[in-house]
Tab-separated table of C-alpha atoms in Angstrom:
chain	number	residue	atom	x	y	z
A	1077	MET	CA	6.266	46.095	-29.082
A	1078	LYS	CA	7.709	45.012	-25.733
A	1079	ARG	CA	4.214	45.100	-24.253
A	1080	HIS	CA	2.817	42.841	-26.957
A	1081	LEU	CA	5.700	40.420	-26.511
A	1082	LEU	CA	5.067	40.222	-22.771
A	1083	MET	CA	1.369	39.609	-23.342
A	1084	LEU	CA	2.125	36.938	-25.892
A	1085	LEU	CA	4.570	35.196	-23.556
A	1086	GLY	CA	2.085	35.341	-20.673
A	1087	LEU	CA	-0.787	33.979	-22.738
A	1088	ALA	CA	1.413	31.231	-24.174
A	1089	GLY	CA	2.451	30.276	-20.645
A	1090	MET	CA	-1.164	30.145	-19.491
A	1091	SER	CA	-2.163	28.006	-22.476
A	1092	PHE	CA	0.715	25.658	-21.735
A	1093	VAL	CA	-0.368	25.217	-18.093
A	1094	TYR	CA	-4.028	24.837	-19.073
A	1095	THR	CA	-3.529	22.218	-21.750
A	1096	GLY	CA	-0.285	20.494	-20.890
A	1097	CYS	CA	0.316	20.587	-17.194
A	1098	THR	CA	-2.774	18.995	-15.709
A	1099	LYS	CA	-1.919	15.657	-14.195
A	1100	ASP	CA	-3.899	12.811	-15.774
A	1101	PRO	CA	-4.921	10.399	-12.981
A	1102	LEU	CA	-5.095	7.356	-15.287
A	1103	ASN	CA	-1.615	7.932	-16.687
A	1104	ASN	CA	-0.253	7.997	-13.161
A	1105	LEU	CA	-1.585	4.558	-12.149
A	1106	SER	CA	0.329	1.293	-12.350
A	1107	THR	CA	-1.552	-1.808	-13.450
A	1108	ASP	CA	-1.760	-2.949	-9.843
A	1109	GLU	CA	-3.041	0.440	-8.696
A	1110	SER	CA	-5.748	0.397	-11.375
A	1111	ARG	CA	-7.471	-2.582	-9.744
A	1112	ILE	CA	-10.189	-2.466	-7.132
A	1113	TYR	CA	-11.567	-5.190	-4.876
A	1114	ILE	CA	-15.166	-4.997	-3.676
A	1115	THR	CA	-16.623	-7.340	-1.074
A	1116	ASP	CA	-20.011	-7.578	0.574
A	1117	HIS	CA	-21.662	-10.076	2.901
A	1118	ASP	CA	-24.801	-10.972	4.802
A	1119	SER	CA	-24.191	-9.378	8.199
A	1120	SER	CA	-26.673	-11.746	9.864
A	1121	VAL	CA	-24.488	-14.732	9.029
A	1122	ASN	CA	-21.970	-16.191	11.453
A	1123	PHE	CA	-19.403	-17.735	9.141
A	1124	SER	CA	-17.993	-19.922	11.894
A	1125	ASN	CA	-21.171	-22.010	11.537
A	1126	TYR	CA	-19.964	-23.178	8.119
A	1127	LYS	CA	-17.213	-25.786	7.956
A	1128	THR	CA	-17.213	-27.414	4.516
A	1129	PHE	CA	-17.386	-26.150	0.963
A	1130	ASN	CA	-17.406	-27.197	-2.644
A	1131	ILE	CA	-16.313	-25.033	-5.568
A	1132	SER	CA	-17.710	-25.081	-9.097
A	1133	ASP	CA	-15.688	-27.197	-11.560
A	1134	SER	CA	-15.685	-24.433	-14.178
A	1135	VAL	CA	-16.125	-20.718	-14.510
A	1136	ALA	CA	-19.207	-18.947	-15.840
A	1137	VAL	CA	-17.969	-16.616	-18.550
A	1138	ILE	CA	-20.542	-13.892	-19.015
A	1139	ASP	CA	-19.704	-12.085	-22.234
A	1140	ASN	CA	-22.027	-9.232	-23.171
A	1141	GLY	CA	-25.056	-11.003	-21.763
A	1142	SER	CA	-24.351	-14.470	-23.148
A	1143	MET	CA	-22.920	-17.160	-20.923
A	1144	LYS	CA	-20.816	-20.255	-21.316
A	1145	LYS	CA	-18.950	-22.476	-18.873
A	1146	GLN	CA	-15.231	-22.585	-19.386
A	1147	LEU	CA	-12.164	-24.126	-17.807
A	1148	GLY	CA	-9.123	-22.527	-19.376
A	1149	ALA	CA	-5.801	-21.856	-17.693
A	1150	VAL	CA	-7.023	-18.589	-16.161
A	1151	ASP	CA	-10.233	-20.203	-14.913
A	1152	SER	CA	-8.320	-23.072	-13.295
A	1153	ALA	CA	-5.935	-20.623	-11.682
A	1154	TYR	CA	-8.794	-18.702	-10.076
A	1155	ILE	CA	-10.638	-21.861	-8.958
A	1156	ASN	CA	-7.458	-23.273	-7.404
A	1157	THR	CA	-6.628	-20.000	-5.705
A	1158	VAL	CA	-10.101	-19.530	-4.251
A	1159	THR	CA	-9.898	-23.114	-2.965
A	1160	LYS	CA	-6.526	-22.343	-1.364
A	1161	TYR	CA	-7.787	-19.264	0.497
A	1162	MET	CA	-11.043	-20.961	1.552
A	1163	GLU	CA	-8.935	-23.716	3.136
A	1164	GLN	CA	-6.651	-21.135	4.756
A	1165	ASP	CA	-9.738	-19.592	6.358
A	1166	GLY	CA	-10.613	-22.967	7.884
A	1167	TYR	CA	-13.086	-24.478	5.411
A	1168	THR	CA	-12.723	-28.083	4.273
A	1169	LEU	CA	-13.173	-28.973	0.618
A	1170	VAL	CA	-15.671	-31.792	0.164
A	1171	SER	CA	-17.489	-33.262	-2.842
A	1172	LYS	CA	-21.022	-32.153	-3.708
A	1173	GLU	CA	-22.282	-35.555	-2.630
A	1174	GLN	CA	-21.004	-34.865	0.900
A	1175	ASN	CA	-23.483	-31.976	1.335
A	1176	PRO	CA	-21.097	-29.007	1.644
A	1177	ASP	CA	-22.163	-26.131	3.895
A	1178	VAL	CA	-21.051	-23.581	1.311
A	1179	GLY	CA	-21.032	-23.570	-2.481
A	1180	VAL	CA	-18.552	-21.291	-4.242
A	1181	ASP	CA	-18.982	-19.954	-7.790
A	1182	VAL	CA	-16.393	-18.142	-9.851
A	1183	ASN	CA	-17.508	-15.889	-12.710
A	1184	ARG	CA	-15.731	-13.957	-15.402
A	1185	ILE	CA	-17.594	-10.957	-16.742
A	1186	ILE	CA	-16.418	-9.555	-20.056
A	1187	SER	CA	-17.653	-6.630	-22.040
A	1188	THR	CA	-16.295	-6.313	-25.543
A	1189	SER	CA	-18.953	-4.620	-27.655
A	1190	THR	CA	-21.033	-2.301	-25.531
A	1191	GLY	CA	-18.192	-1.451	-23.166
A	1192	VAL	CA	-20.534	-1.432	-20.198
A	1193	ILE	CA	-22.356	-4.173	-18.307
A	1194	SER	CA	-24.602	-3.537	-15.385
A	1195	TYR	CA	-23.773	-5.706	-12.413
A	1196	GLY	CA	-27.478	-5.636	-11.663
A	1197	ASP	CA	-28.081	-7.506	-14.925
A	1198	TYR	CA	-25.524	-10.056	-13.824
A	1199	TRP	CA	-27.568	-10.808	-10.714
A	1200	GLY	CA	-30.813	-10.825	-12.653
A	1201	TYR	CA	-29.697	-13.825	-14.674
A	1202	TYR	CA	-27.705	-15.583	-11.971
A	1203	ASP	CA	-29.870	-18.711	-11.891
A	1204	SER	CA	-29.341	-19.154	-15.621
A	1205	TYR	CA	-25.569	-19.001	-15.141
A	1206	TRP	CA	-25.664	-21.312	-12.153
A	1207	ASP	CA	-28.780	-23.479	-12.243
A	1208	PRO	CA	-29.598	-24.324	-8.598
A	1209	TYR	CA	-29.736	-27.906	-9.882
A	1210	TYR	CA	-25.926	-27.723	-10.018
A	1211	TRP	CA	-25.859	-27.514	-6.231
A	1212	GLY	CA	-28.518	-30.185	-5.801
A	1213	TYR	CA	-31.471	-27.837	-5.290
A	1214	PRO	CA	-33.507	-27.898	-8.534
A	1215	GLY	CA	-36.375	-25.439	-8.643
A	1216	TYR	CA	-34.947	-23.185	-5.925
A	1217	GLY	CA	-34.091	-19.560	-6.536
A	1218	TYR	CA	-31.144	-17.496	-5.430
A	1219	TYR	CA	-31.555	-14.688	-2.943
A	1220	ILE	CA	-29.083	-11.987	-1.997
A	1221	PRO	CA	-30.117	-10.477	1.337
A	1222	TYR	CA	-27.844	-7.450	1.224
A	1223	GLY	CA	-28.273	-4.594	-1.192
A	1224	TYR	CA	-25.492	-5.223	-3.636
A	1225	SER	CA	-24.730	-2.057	-5.534
A	1226	VAL	CA	-24.968	-1.796	-9.285
A	1227	TYR	CA	-21.604	-1.268	-10.923
A	1228	GLN	CA	-20.820	-0.254	-14.427
A	1229	ILE	CA	-18.262	-2.794	-15.546
A	1230	LYS	CA	-15.815	-1.802	-18.240
A	1231	GLU	CA	-13.227	-4.183	-19.647
A	1232	GLY	CA	-13.990	-7.028	-17.286
A	1233	ALA	CA	-14.414	-8.362	-13.806
A	1234	ILE	CA	-14.072	-11.562	-11.851
A	1235	SER	CA	-16.592	-12.333	-9.167
A	1236	VAL	CA	-16.572	-14.990	-6.483
A	1237	ASP	CA	-19.812	-15.843	-4.691
A	1238	MET	CA	-20.364	-17.912	-1.542
A	1239	LEU	CA	-23.757	-19.651	-1.329
A	1240	ASP	CA	-25.458	-20.944	1.797
A	1241	LEU	CA	-26.192	-24.596	1.007
A	1242	LYS	CA	-26.394	-25.590	4.678
A	1243	ASN	CA	-29.741	-23.827	5.147
A	1244	ALA	CA	-31.036	-24.037	1.555
A	1245	ALA	CA	-33.533	-26.844	2.230
A	1246	GLN	CA	-34.891	-25.083	5.313
A	1247	ASP	CA	-35.073	-21.644	3.621
A	1248	LYS	CA	-36.310	-23.057	0.287
A	1249	LYS	CA	-33.812	-20.803	-1.453
A	1250	ILE	CA	-30.072	-20.455	-1.828
A	1251	ASN	CA	-28.871	-17.369	-0.006
A	1252	VAL	CA	-25.799	-15.578	-1.275
A	1253	ILE	CA	-23.786	-14.850	1.867
A	1254	TRP	CA	-20.582	-13.332	0.476
A	1255	THR	CA	-19.508	-11.779	-2.793
A	1256	GLY	CA	-16.136	-10.600	-3.978
A	1257	LEU	CA	-15.504	-8.626	-7.132
A	1258	ILE	CA	-12.154	-7.943	-8.802
A	1259	ARG	CA	-12.054	-5.186	-11.404
A	1260	GLY	CA	-9.299	-3.530	-13.362
A	1261	SER	CA	-6.621	-4.074	-15.950
A	1262	GLY	CA	-4.817	-7.362	-16.540
A	1263	ILE	CA	-6.850	-9.567	-14.212
A	1264	PHE	CA	-7.463	-12.356	-16.749
A	1265	ASP	CA	-3.954	-13.668	-16.212
A	1266	THR	CA	-2.795	-16.812	-14.405
A	1267	THR	CA	0.189	-15.026	-12.855
A	1268	VAL	CA	-1.944	-12.527	-10.950
A	1269	ALA	CA	-4.774	-14.836	-9.847
A	1270	ASP	CA	-3.257	-15.522	-6.415
A	1271	SER	CA	-2.727	-11.883	-5.466
A	1272	GLN	CA	-6.206	-10.909	-6.694
A	1273	VAL	CA	-8.044	-13.568	-4.694
A	1274	LYS	CA	-5.814	-12.974	-1.661
A	1275	ALA	CA	-6.921	-9.312	-1.699
A	1276	LEU	CA	-10.589	-10.361	-1.485
A	1277	PHE	CA	-9.973	-12.707	1.441
A	1278	ASP	CA	-7.624	-10.291	3.223
A	1279	GLN	CA	-10.349	-7.645	3.370
A	1280	SER	CA	-12.928	-10.174	4.608
A	1281	PRO	CA	-11.527	-11.391	7.956
A	1282	TYR	CA	-15.044	-12.349	9.108
A	1283	LEU	CA	-14.929	-15.335	6.729
A	1284	LYS	CA	-12.599	-17.272	9.027
A	1285	THR	CA	-14.274	-20.293	10.563
A	1286	ASN	CA	-11.942	-20.568	13.552
B	1283	MET	CA	-23.844	34.755	1.618
B	1284	LYS	CA	-23.320	37.334	4.375
B	1285	LYS	CA	-19.574	37.268	3.734
B	1286	PHE	CA	-20.207	37.681	0.027
B	1287	LYS	CA	-22.304	40.807	0.656
B	1288	ILE	CA	-19.645	42.285	2.963
B	1289	ILE	CA	-16.950	41.746	0.337
B	1290	LEU	CA	-19.087	43.208	-2.445
B	1291	THR	CA	-19.852	46.239	-0.269
B	1292	ALA	CA	-16.140	46.732	0.429
B	1293	LEU	CA	-15.348	46.477	-3.274
B	1294	GLY	CA	-18.095	48.960	-4.038
B	1295	ILE	CA	-16.835	51.485	-1.476
B	1296	MET	CA	-13.294	51.236	-2.838
B	1297	PHE	CA	-14.541	51.530	-6.404
B	1298	PHE	CA	-16.833	54.520	-6.054
B	1299	SER	CA	-14.830	56.487	-3.486
B	1300	GLN	CA	-11.884	56.625	-5.865
B	1301	SER	CA	-13.574	56.869	-9.220
B	1302	VAL	CA	-14.440	60.525	-8.630
B	1303	SER	CA	-10.753	61.342	-8.321
B	1304	ALA	CA	-9.564	59.067	-11.078
B	1305	GLN	CA	-6.190	60.037	-12.387
B	1306	LYS	CA	-5.021	57.313	-14.684
B	1307	ASN	CA	-7.928	55.805	-16.579
B	1308	THR	CA	-5.913	52.981	-18.063
B	1309	PHE	CA	-6.281	49.225	-18.252
B	1310	LYS	CA	-3.705	46.928	-16.689
B	1311	LEU	CA	-3.267	43.282	-17.521
B	1312	ASP	CA	-1.675	40.964	-14.948
B	1313	LEU	CA	-0.460	37.536	-16.033
B	1314	GLY	CA	1.530	35.167	-13.911
B	1315	TYR	CA	2.432	31.803	-12.563
B	1316	ASN	CA	0.519	30.513	-9.542
B	1317	TYR	CA	1.696	28.035	-6.885
B	1318	SER	CA	-1.127	26.840	-4.658
B	1319	LEU	CA	-1.231	25.292	-1.184
B	1320	PRO	CA	-4.461	23.590	-0.107
B	1321	VAL	CA	-5.413	24.491	3.463
B	1322	GLY	CA	-8.012	23.399	6.028
B	1323	GLY	CA	-10.427	20.686	4.978
B	1324	PHE	CA	-9.119	20.795	1.414
B	1325	LYS	CA	-5.684	19.754	2.662
B	1326	SER	CA	-6.838	17.257	5.290
B	1327	ASP	CA	-9.649	15.578	3.321
B	1328	ILE	CA	-9.083	15.947	-0.419
B	1329	VAL	CA	-5.620	17.006	-1.620
B	1330	SER	CA	-2.673	17.411	0.715
B	1331	ASP	CA	-0.024	18.011	-1.973
B	1332	ASN	CA	0.774	21.548	-3.087
B	1333	SER	CA	0.055	22.342	-6.719
B	1334	PRO	CA	2.739	23.880	-8.951
B	1335	ARG	CA	0.361	23.741	-11.945
B	1336	GLY	CA	-1.500	26.993	-12.302
B	1337	PHE	CA	-1.696	30.512	-13.554
B	1338	MET	CA	-3.502	33.678	-12.583
B	1339	GLY	CA	-4.429	36.864	-14.307
B	1340	SER	CA	-6.532	39.967	-14.116
B	1341	LEU	CA	-7.700	42.789	-16.310
B	1342	MET	CA	-8.021	45.879	-14.154
B	1343	TYR	CA	-9.048	49.444	-14.830
B	1344	ALA	CA	-6.921	51.991	-12.973
B	1345	PHE	CA	-9.277	54.643	-11.639
B	1346	SER	CA	-6.356	56.404	-9.989
B	1347	ASP	CA	-2.778	55.756	-8.958
B	1348	LYS	CA	-4.175	54.083	-5.858
B	1349	ILE	CA	-7.178	52.131	-7.014
B	1350	SER	CA	-7.871	49.699	-9.757
B	1351	ALA	CA	-10.735	47.269	-10.228
B	1352	GLY	CA	-11.755	44.688	-12.752
B	1353	LEU	CA	-11.906	41.013	-13.495
B	1354	GLY	CA	-9.636	38.366	-12.015
B	1355	PHE	CA	-9.273	34.840	-13.335
B	1356	GLY	CA	-7.072	31.812	-12.946
B	1357	PHE	CA	-6.614	28.106	-13.273
B	1358	GLN	CA	-5.142	25.514	-10.933
B	1359	ASP	CA	-4.776	21.759	-11.202
B	1360	TYR	CA	-4.707	19.789	-7.932
B	1361	TYR	CA	-3.836	16.114	-7.810
B	1362	GLN	CA	-3.390	13.572	-5.056
B	1363	LYS	CA	-3.000	9.807	-5.195
B	1364	TYR	CA	-3.512	8.023	-1.887
B	1365	PRO	CA	-2.032	4.557	-1.207
B	1366	ARG	CA	-4.329	1.558	-1.357
B	1367	ALA	CA	-6.787	1.500	1.523
B	1368	LEU	CA	-10.135	-0.015	2.460
B	1369	TYR	CA	-13.165	2.279	2.070
B	1370	PRO	CA	-16.739	1.500	3.158
B	1371	LEU	CA	-19.299	1.632	0.326
B	1372	GLY	CA	-22.265	0.697	2.465
B	1373	LYS	CA	-23.196	-1.001	5.700
B	1374	THR	CA	-21.476	-4.252	4.791
B	1375	GLN	CA	-19.735	-3.403	1.538
B	1376	GLU	CA	-16.094	-2.415	1.269
B	1377	VAL	CA	-13.756	-1.524	-1.546
B	1378	SER	CA	-9.986	-1.758	-1.535
B	1379	ALA	CA	-8.596	0.849	-3.902
B	1380	VAL	CA	-5.980	3.434	-4.681
B	1381	LEU	CA	-7.929	6.683	-4.371
B	1382	THR	CA	-7.067	9.591	-6.667
B	1383	ASN	CA	-8.519	13.072	-6.367
B	1384	SER	CA	-8.060	15.369	-9.348
B	1385	ILE	CA	-9.452	18.885	-9.141
B	1386	GLN	CA	-9.340	21.703	-11.663
B	1387	SER	CA	-10.297	25.069	-10.244
B	1388	THR	CA	-11.132	28.063	-12.445
B	1389	PRO	CA	-11.978	31.168	-10.422
B	1390	VAL	CA	-13.588	34.191	-12.108
B	1391	LEU	CA	-13.739	37.191	-9.780
B	1392	LEU	CA	-14.666	40.799	-9.456
B	1393	LYS	CA	-11.504	42.254	-8.027
B	1394	ALA	CA	-10.111	45.505	-6.692
B	1395	ALA	CA	-6.599	46.508	-5.679
B	1396	TYR	CA	-5.364	49.354	-3.490
B	1397	PHE	CA	-1.854	50.824	-3.858
B	1398	PRO	CA	-1.097	52.926	-0.737
B	1399	LEU	CA	2.336	54.293	-1.810
B	1400	THR	CA	1.898	56.192	-5.042
B	1401	GLY	CA	5.196	58.055	-4.994
B	1402	ALA	CA	7.445	55.119	-4.223
B	1403	TYR	CA	9.360	53.125	-6.828
B	1404	LEU	CA	8.136	49.780	-5.434
B	1405	LYS	CA	4.367	49.603	-5.287
B	1406	PRO	CA	2.923	47.340	-2.597
B	1407	TYR	CA	-0.784	46.630	-2.812
B	1408	VAL	CA	-3.632	44.801	-1.161
B	1409	SER	CA	-6.472	43.242	-3.113
B	1410	LEU	CA	-9.942	41.898	-2.534
B	1411	GLY	CA	-12.055	39.773	-4.811
B	1412	ALA	CA	-15.230	37.729	-4.889
B	1413	GLY	CA	-16.970	35.654	-7.490
B	1414	ALA	CA	-17.446	32.193	-8.888
B	1415	ASN	CA	-15.176	29.213	-8.648
B	1416	ILE	CA	-15.786	26.597	-11.348
B	1417	ILE	CA	-14.743	23.238	-9.923
B	1418	ASP	CA	-14.170	20.093	-11.922
B	1419	PHE	CA	-13.849	17.321	-9.323
B	1420	ASN	CA	-12.739	13.900	-10.585
B	1421	GLN	CA	-12.439	11.096	-8.086
B	1422	TYR	CA	-11.040	7.700	-9.034
B	1423	LEU	CA	-11.149	4.354	-7.253
B	1424	GLY	CA	-8.394	2.578	-9.122
B	1425	GLU	CA	-9.084	3.311	-12.786
B	1426	PHE	CA	-12.801	3.836	-12.235
B	1427	GLY	CA	-13.726	7.468	-11.970
B	1428	SER	CA	-16.607	9.798	-11.435
B	1429	SER	CA	-16.730	13.441	-12.380
B	1430	GLN	CA	-18.671	16.436	-11.125
B	1431	THR	CA	-18.560	20.028	-12.340
B	1432	ASN	CA	-19.967	22.726	-10.066
B	1433	ALA	CA	-19.743	26.455	-9.602
B	1434	GLY	CA	-19.189	27.669	-6.067
B	1435	PHE	CA	-18.479	30.904	-4.261
B	1436	LEU	CA	-14.960	32.191	-3.806
B	1437	ALA	CA	-13.696	35.189	-1.817
B	1438	GLN	CA	-10.110	36.327	-2.085
B	1439	GLY	CA	-7.832	38.569	-0.094
B	1440	GLY	CA	-4.266	39.206	-1.169
B	1441	LEU	CA	-1.199	41.371	-0.980
B	1442	GLY	CA	1.695	41.895	-3.342
B	1443	LEU	CA	4.399	44.083	-4.745
B	1444	MET	CA	4.630	45.620	-8.197
B	1445	ILE	CA	8.210	46.314	-9.314
B	1446	PRO	CA	8.188	48.708	-12.313
B	1447	PHE	CA	10.496	47.925	-15.203
B	1448	LYS	CA	11.800	51.490	-14.845
B	1449	LYS	CA	10.932	54.496	-12.751
B	1450	PHE	CA	7.419	55.867	-13.409
B	1451	SER	CA	6.581	52.854	-15.584
B	1452	ALA	CA	3.116	51.421	-15.079
B	1453	SER	CA	4.343	48.034	-16.296
B	1454	GLY	CA	6.566	45.781	-14.263
B	1455	PHE	CA	7.116	42.577	-12.409
B	1456	ASN	CA	4.517	41.447	-9.949
B	1457	ILE	CA	4.844	39.123	-6.959
B	1458	GLY	CA	2.135	38.362	-4.450
B	1459	ALA	CA	0.198	35.993	-2.274
B	1460	ASP	CA	-3.478	35.519	-1.612
B	1461	TYR	CA	-5.912	33.464	0.387
B	1462	ASN	CA	-8.949	31.969	-1.317
B	1463	TYR	CA	-11.939	31.141	0.845
B	1464	ALA	CA	-13.780	28.469	-1.167
B	1465	PRO	CA	-16.624	26.561	0.476
B	1466	TYR	CA	-17.567	23.337	-1.342
B	1467	ASN	CA	-20.447	21.190	-0.186
B	1468	LYS	CA	-20.419	18.087	-2.362
B	1469	ASN	CA	-19.688	14.403	-1.755
B	1470	GLY	CA	-19.309	14.943	1.992
B	1471	TYR	CA	-16.561	17.544	1.520
B	1472	HIS	CA	-16.826	21.124	2.738
B	1473	ASP	CA	-13.796	23.137	1.783
B	1474	LEU	CA	-11.514	23.926	-1.155
B	1475	SER	CA	-9.760	26.904	0.442
B	1476	ASN	CA	-6.161	27.567	-0.502
B	1477	VAL	CA	-3.206	29.917	-0.185
B	1478	ASN	CA	-1.376	31.010	-3.343
B	1479	PHE	CA	1.970	32.509	-4.254
B	1480	GLN	CA	2.295	34.283	-7.576
B	1481	ALA	CA	4.907	35.803	-9.832
B	1482	GLY	CA	4.259	37.500	-13.148
B	1483	VAL	CA	4.096	40.720	-15.038
B	1484	THR	CA	1.820	43.754	-15.048
B	1485	ILE	CA	1.336	45.270	-18.478
B	1486	ASN	CA	-0.085	48.755	-18.850
B	1487	LEU	CA	-2.453	48.699	-21.839
B	1488	LYS	CA	-3.058	52.513	-21.942
């Protein structure tokens, strides 16, 4: 009897440890800790050669493959914040008519039905989201010289892309020279826009023009 | 592989040298709590925190008062969350993330134990084991995770003390410690070795 009781207690203890005592990584993350910031750039580019920039007047919202331009409160917050950190890195905001050296796009990527979007697909349709005509180069294509990885995007992401307009006419294409991607929970919020964009610029010190 | 063969040979020698003089011929079930300390590359590269979340057990056949052999098993959950840091993803690509490593280890071993003091009330023992270690390795960058399940080799050496509930009882309390040598060659990591402290009961099944 005592033996059976001991066995029962031991087995119950083991079951408890096996099912109840494993630490769930996702339950132990704060909202801030859940976010990741990915940046990449063209290593052949010397960013100090670029002095001026212009930023898109709206955000491309890519929702399960379809795209629309939008300028809501969140979009404005991200555009204003990217502008702020570009200026802090030494770039001067100019109008498109003043031939900026760099064009900056902001994109919101949402997945609501399939749950997964391939970042590769996002690049495949980039010229439909941002017609090169927008930057004054109709008929040109975009080119990303570094091997940007494919990410499975769940929930959503915000991407910021820097385009080389200074050499577009000479290269006959618009090179993407820097990309930043923000992923995680709660990023579509005006109150967190500043800290999210700051993280991208903080981990890209090579962007400074001076 | 060479180490594996040496351990198997040692287990075999212990097993067969004693089976001819078997005295007890009973099964013993060990169940207990396991506290694990990652060591070596496991501690420096993957999980530095000790794990209080585990259990161990074994079902052993007592060939004599001195020798028993059988199957050992266990489970341990390791977890470590590292503060936000910048990690390279490629030549020019970087990710800033809170990195979490979550590992569940389930060893299944062939095991043998040797009790040198048969007449004494307290029964110290040494044990050897070797077998498979089923590893479920989950690594998260922020909330984005990847998972890999593999089976690797594990060799174990341990020592302990069995404290009978009463004199001449084959059941009792059991405390011990062991070292698990656990090579792991995935994702640029090489080692999941650990040291364990255990406390539990030994139940004589007759």
